[in-house]
Coordinates of C-alpha atoms in Angstrom, one line a residue:
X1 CA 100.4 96.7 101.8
X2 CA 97.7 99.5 102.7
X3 CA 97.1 98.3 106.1
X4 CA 100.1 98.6 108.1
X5 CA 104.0 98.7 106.9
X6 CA 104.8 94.9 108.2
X7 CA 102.4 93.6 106.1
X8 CA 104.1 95.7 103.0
X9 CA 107.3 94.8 103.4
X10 CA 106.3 90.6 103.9
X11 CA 103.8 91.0 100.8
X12 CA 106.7 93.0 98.8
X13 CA 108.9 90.2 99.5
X14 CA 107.1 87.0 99.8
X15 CA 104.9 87.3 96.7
X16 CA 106.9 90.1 94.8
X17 CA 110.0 88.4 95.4
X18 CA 111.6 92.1 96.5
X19 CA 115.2 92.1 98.5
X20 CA 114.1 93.6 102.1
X21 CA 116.5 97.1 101.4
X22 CA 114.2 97.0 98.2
X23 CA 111.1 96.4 100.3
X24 CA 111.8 99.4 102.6
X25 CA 112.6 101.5 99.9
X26 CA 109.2 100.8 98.4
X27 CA 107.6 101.7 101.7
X28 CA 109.1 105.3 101.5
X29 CA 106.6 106.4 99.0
X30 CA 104.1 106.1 101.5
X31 CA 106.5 107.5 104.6
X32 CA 106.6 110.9 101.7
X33 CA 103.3 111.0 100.8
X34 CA 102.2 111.4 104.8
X35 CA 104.6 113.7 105.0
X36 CA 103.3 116.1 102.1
X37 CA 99.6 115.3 103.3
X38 CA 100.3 116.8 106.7
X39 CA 102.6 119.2 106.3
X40 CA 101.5 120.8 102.6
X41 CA 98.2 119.6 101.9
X42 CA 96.5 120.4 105.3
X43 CA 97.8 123.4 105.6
X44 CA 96.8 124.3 102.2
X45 CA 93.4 123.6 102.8
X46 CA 93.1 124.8 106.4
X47 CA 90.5 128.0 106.1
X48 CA 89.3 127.0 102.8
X49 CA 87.2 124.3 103.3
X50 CA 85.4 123.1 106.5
X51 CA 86.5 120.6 109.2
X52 CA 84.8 117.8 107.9
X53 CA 85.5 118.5 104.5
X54 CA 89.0 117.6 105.3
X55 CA 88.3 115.1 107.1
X56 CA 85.8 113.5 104.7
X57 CA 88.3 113.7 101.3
X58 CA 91.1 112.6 103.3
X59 CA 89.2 109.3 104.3
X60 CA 87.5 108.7 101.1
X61 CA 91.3 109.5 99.7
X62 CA 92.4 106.6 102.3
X63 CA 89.8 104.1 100.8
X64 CA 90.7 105.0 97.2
X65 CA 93.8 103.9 97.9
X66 CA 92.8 100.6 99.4
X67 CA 90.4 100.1 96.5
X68 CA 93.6 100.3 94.3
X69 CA 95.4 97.0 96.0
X70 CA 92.0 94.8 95.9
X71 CA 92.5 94.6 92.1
X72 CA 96.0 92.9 92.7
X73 CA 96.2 89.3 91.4
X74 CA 99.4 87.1 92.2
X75 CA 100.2 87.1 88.4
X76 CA 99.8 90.8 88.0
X77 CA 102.5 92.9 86.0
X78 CA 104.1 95.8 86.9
X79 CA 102.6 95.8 90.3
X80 CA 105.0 98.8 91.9
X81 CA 104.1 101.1 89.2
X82 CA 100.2 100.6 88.7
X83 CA 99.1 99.1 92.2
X84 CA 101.4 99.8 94.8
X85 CA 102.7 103.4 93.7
X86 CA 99.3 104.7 93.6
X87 CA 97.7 103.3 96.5
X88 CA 100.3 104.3 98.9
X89 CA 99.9 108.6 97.4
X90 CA 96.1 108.3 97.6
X91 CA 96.7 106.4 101.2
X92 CA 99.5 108.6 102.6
X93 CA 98.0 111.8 101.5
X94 CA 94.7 111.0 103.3
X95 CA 95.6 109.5 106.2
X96 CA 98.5 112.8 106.9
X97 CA 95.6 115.1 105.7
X98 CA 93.3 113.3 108.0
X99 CA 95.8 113.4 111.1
X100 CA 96.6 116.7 111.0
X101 CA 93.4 117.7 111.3
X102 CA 92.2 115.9 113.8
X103 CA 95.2 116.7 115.7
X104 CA 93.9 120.3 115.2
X105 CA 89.8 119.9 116.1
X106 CA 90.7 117.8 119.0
X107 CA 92.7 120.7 120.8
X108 CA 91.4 124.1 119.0
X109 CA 89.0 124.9 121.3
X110 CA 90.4 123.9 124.6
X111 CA 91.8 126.2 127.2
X112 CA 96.0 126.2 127.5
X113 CA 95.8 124.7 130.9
X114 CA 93.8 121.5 129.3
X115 CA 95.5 120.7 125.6
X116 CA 97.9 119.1 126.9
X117 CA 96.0 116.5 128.5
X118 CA 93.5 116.4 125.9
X119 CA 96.2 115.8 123.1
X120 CA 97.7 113.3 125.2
X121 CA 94.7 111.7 125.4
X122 CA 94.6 111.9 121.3
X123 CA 97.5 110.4 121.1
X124 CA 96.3 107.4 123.0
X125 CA 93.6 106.7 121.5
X126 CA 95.4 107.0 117.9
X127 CA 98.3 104.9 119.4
X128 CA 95.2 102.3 120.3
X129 CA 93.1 102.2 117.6
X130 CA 96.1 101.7 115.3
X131 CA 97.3 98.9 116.7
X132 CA 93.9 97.0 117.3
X133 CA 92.9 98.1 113.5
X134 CA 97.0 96.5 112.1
X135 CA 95.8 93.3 114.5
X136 CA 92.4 92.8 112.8
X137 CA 93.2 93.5 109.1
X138 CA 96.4 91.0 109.5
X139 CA 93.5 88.5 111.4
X140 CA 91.1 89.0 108.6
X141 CA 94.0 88.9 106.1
X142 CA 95.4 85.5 108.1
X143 CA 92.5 83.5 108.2
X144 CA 91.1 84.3 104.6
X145 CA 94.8 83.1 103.3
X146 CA 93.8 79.5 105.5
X147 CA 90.6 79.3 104.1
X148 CA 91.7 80.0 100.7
X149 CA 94.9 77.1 100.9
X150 CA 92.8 74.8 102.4
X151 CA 90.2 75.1 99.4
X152 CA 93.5 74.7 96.8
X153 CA 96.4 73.5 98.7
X154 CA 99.1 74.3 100.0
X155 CA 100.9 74.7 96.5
X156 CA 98.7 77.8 96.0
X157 CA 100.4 79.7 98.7
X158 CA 101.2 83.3 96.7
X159 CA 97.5 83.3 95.3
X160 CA 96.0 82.5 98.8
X161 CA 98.2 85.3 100.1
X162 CA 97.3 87.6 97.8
X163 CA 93.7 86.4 98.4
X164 CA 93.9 87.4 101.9
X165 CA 95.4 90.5 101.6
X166 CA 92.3 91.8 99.2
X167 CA 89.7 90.7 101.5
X168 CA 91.6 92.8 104.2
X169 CA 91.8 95.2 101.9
X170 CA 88.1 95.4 101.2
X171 CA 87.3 95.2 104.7
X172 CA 89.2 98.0 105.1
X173 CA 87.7 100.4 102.4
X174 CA 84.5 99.5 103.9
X175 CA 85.7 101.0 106.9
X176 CA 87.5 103.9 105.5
X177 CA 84.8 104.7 102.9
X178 CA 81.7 104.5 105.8
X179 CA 83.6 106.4 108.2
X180 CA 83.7 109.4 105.4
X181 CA 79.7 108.9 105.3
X182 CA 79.6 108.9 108.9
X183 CA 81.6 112.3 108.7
X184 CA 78.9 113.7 106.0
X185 CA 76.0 112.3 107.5
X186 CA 77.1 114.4 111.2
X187 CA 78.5 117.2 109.3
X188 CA 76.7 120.5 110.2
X189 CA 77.8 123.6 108.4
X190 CA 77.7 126.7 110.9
X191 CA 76.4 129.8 109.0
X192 CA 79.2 132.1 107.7
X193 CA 81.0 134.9 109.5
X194 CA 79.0 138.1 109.1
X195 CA 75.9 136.5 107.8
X196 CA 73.5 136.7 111.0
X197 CA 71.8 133.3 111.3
X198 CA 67.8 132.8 111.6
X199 CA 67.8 132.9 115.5
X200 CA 69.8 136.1 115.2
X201 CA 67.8 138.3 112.6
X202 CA 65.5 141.5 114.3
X203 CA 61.9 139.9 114.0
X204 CA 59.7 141.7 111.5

């Protein structure tokens, strides 16, 4: 699903009924559509729009895409096409958007001698907050399915799967979608090249 590429591939198979070769080649919309966000659309919109523009879209972008999977049902039809499909573009092409740029502001302004620590340092954190994001969406996701099978039985295992991977889901737009307000709400825009800002104009 949205959340990380185990949970994909199990949903894709367990509730989908997807071969795993089928279930990995589903997941290579999402591998693509990174791809293209870091590499095409970053660099598209590097010098045309600000920072935390970029940063901004590509997380509301990210939550789109998550908003997409919460209307999933366990008797929906064709799921790949109007679900999974566009979630992972709108996911894939924020979240490579959204790396790339980072990768960028978190280094641009360092001296040589000090990048390299500082992106290693990046990377790290990245590497961190990955894994303990992965570990609390599959929590959330885990105990939402219990709750849900212990309310209708175990015979309703798909629904209460499905169940728990929307409230996931939603937890994680929430995230996604109040991170992009946290980046508007701290967003200052520095005055344009050439245009002298108040502090610098000749007093009259």
């Amino acid at each position: 699903m949205g959340f990380s590429p185990g949970s994909g591939s199990q949903y894709t198979q367990t509730v989908l009924g997807y071969s795993p070769v089928k279930a990995g080649l589903t997941l290579l919309v999402n591998a693509v559509s990174t791809t293209v966000g870091a590499m095409v659309l970053a660099q598209r919109l590097h010098g045309r729009l600000a920072p935390d523009r970029l940063i901004g879209g590509s997380l509301l972008s990210a939550a789109l895409g998550m908003l997409v999977l919460t209307r999933l049902e366990v008797d929906s039809a064709q799921v790949f096409l109007v679900f999974l499909t566009p979630s992972m573009v709108l996911t894939g092409l924020g979240l490579g958007c959204l790396l790339a740029v980072a990768t960028n502001r978190a280094t641009v302004e360092l001296a040589p001698a000090d990048a390299g620590v500082a992106a290693a340092a990046y990377n790290t954190v990245q590497q961190v907050g990955a894994a303990f994001g992965t570990a609390l969406l599959n929590s959330i996701a885990t105990g939402a399915t219990a709750s849900y099978l212990a309310d209708h039985g175990p015979g309703a295992l798909k629904a209460g799967t499905v169940h728990g991977y929307a409230t996931a889901l939603w937890v994680a737009f929430g995230i996604l979608a109040g991170g992009a307000l946290l980046v508007a709400l701290l967003s200052r825009e520095a005055p344009s090249r050439g245009t002298p800002s108040r502090d610098d104009r000749p007093a009259r």
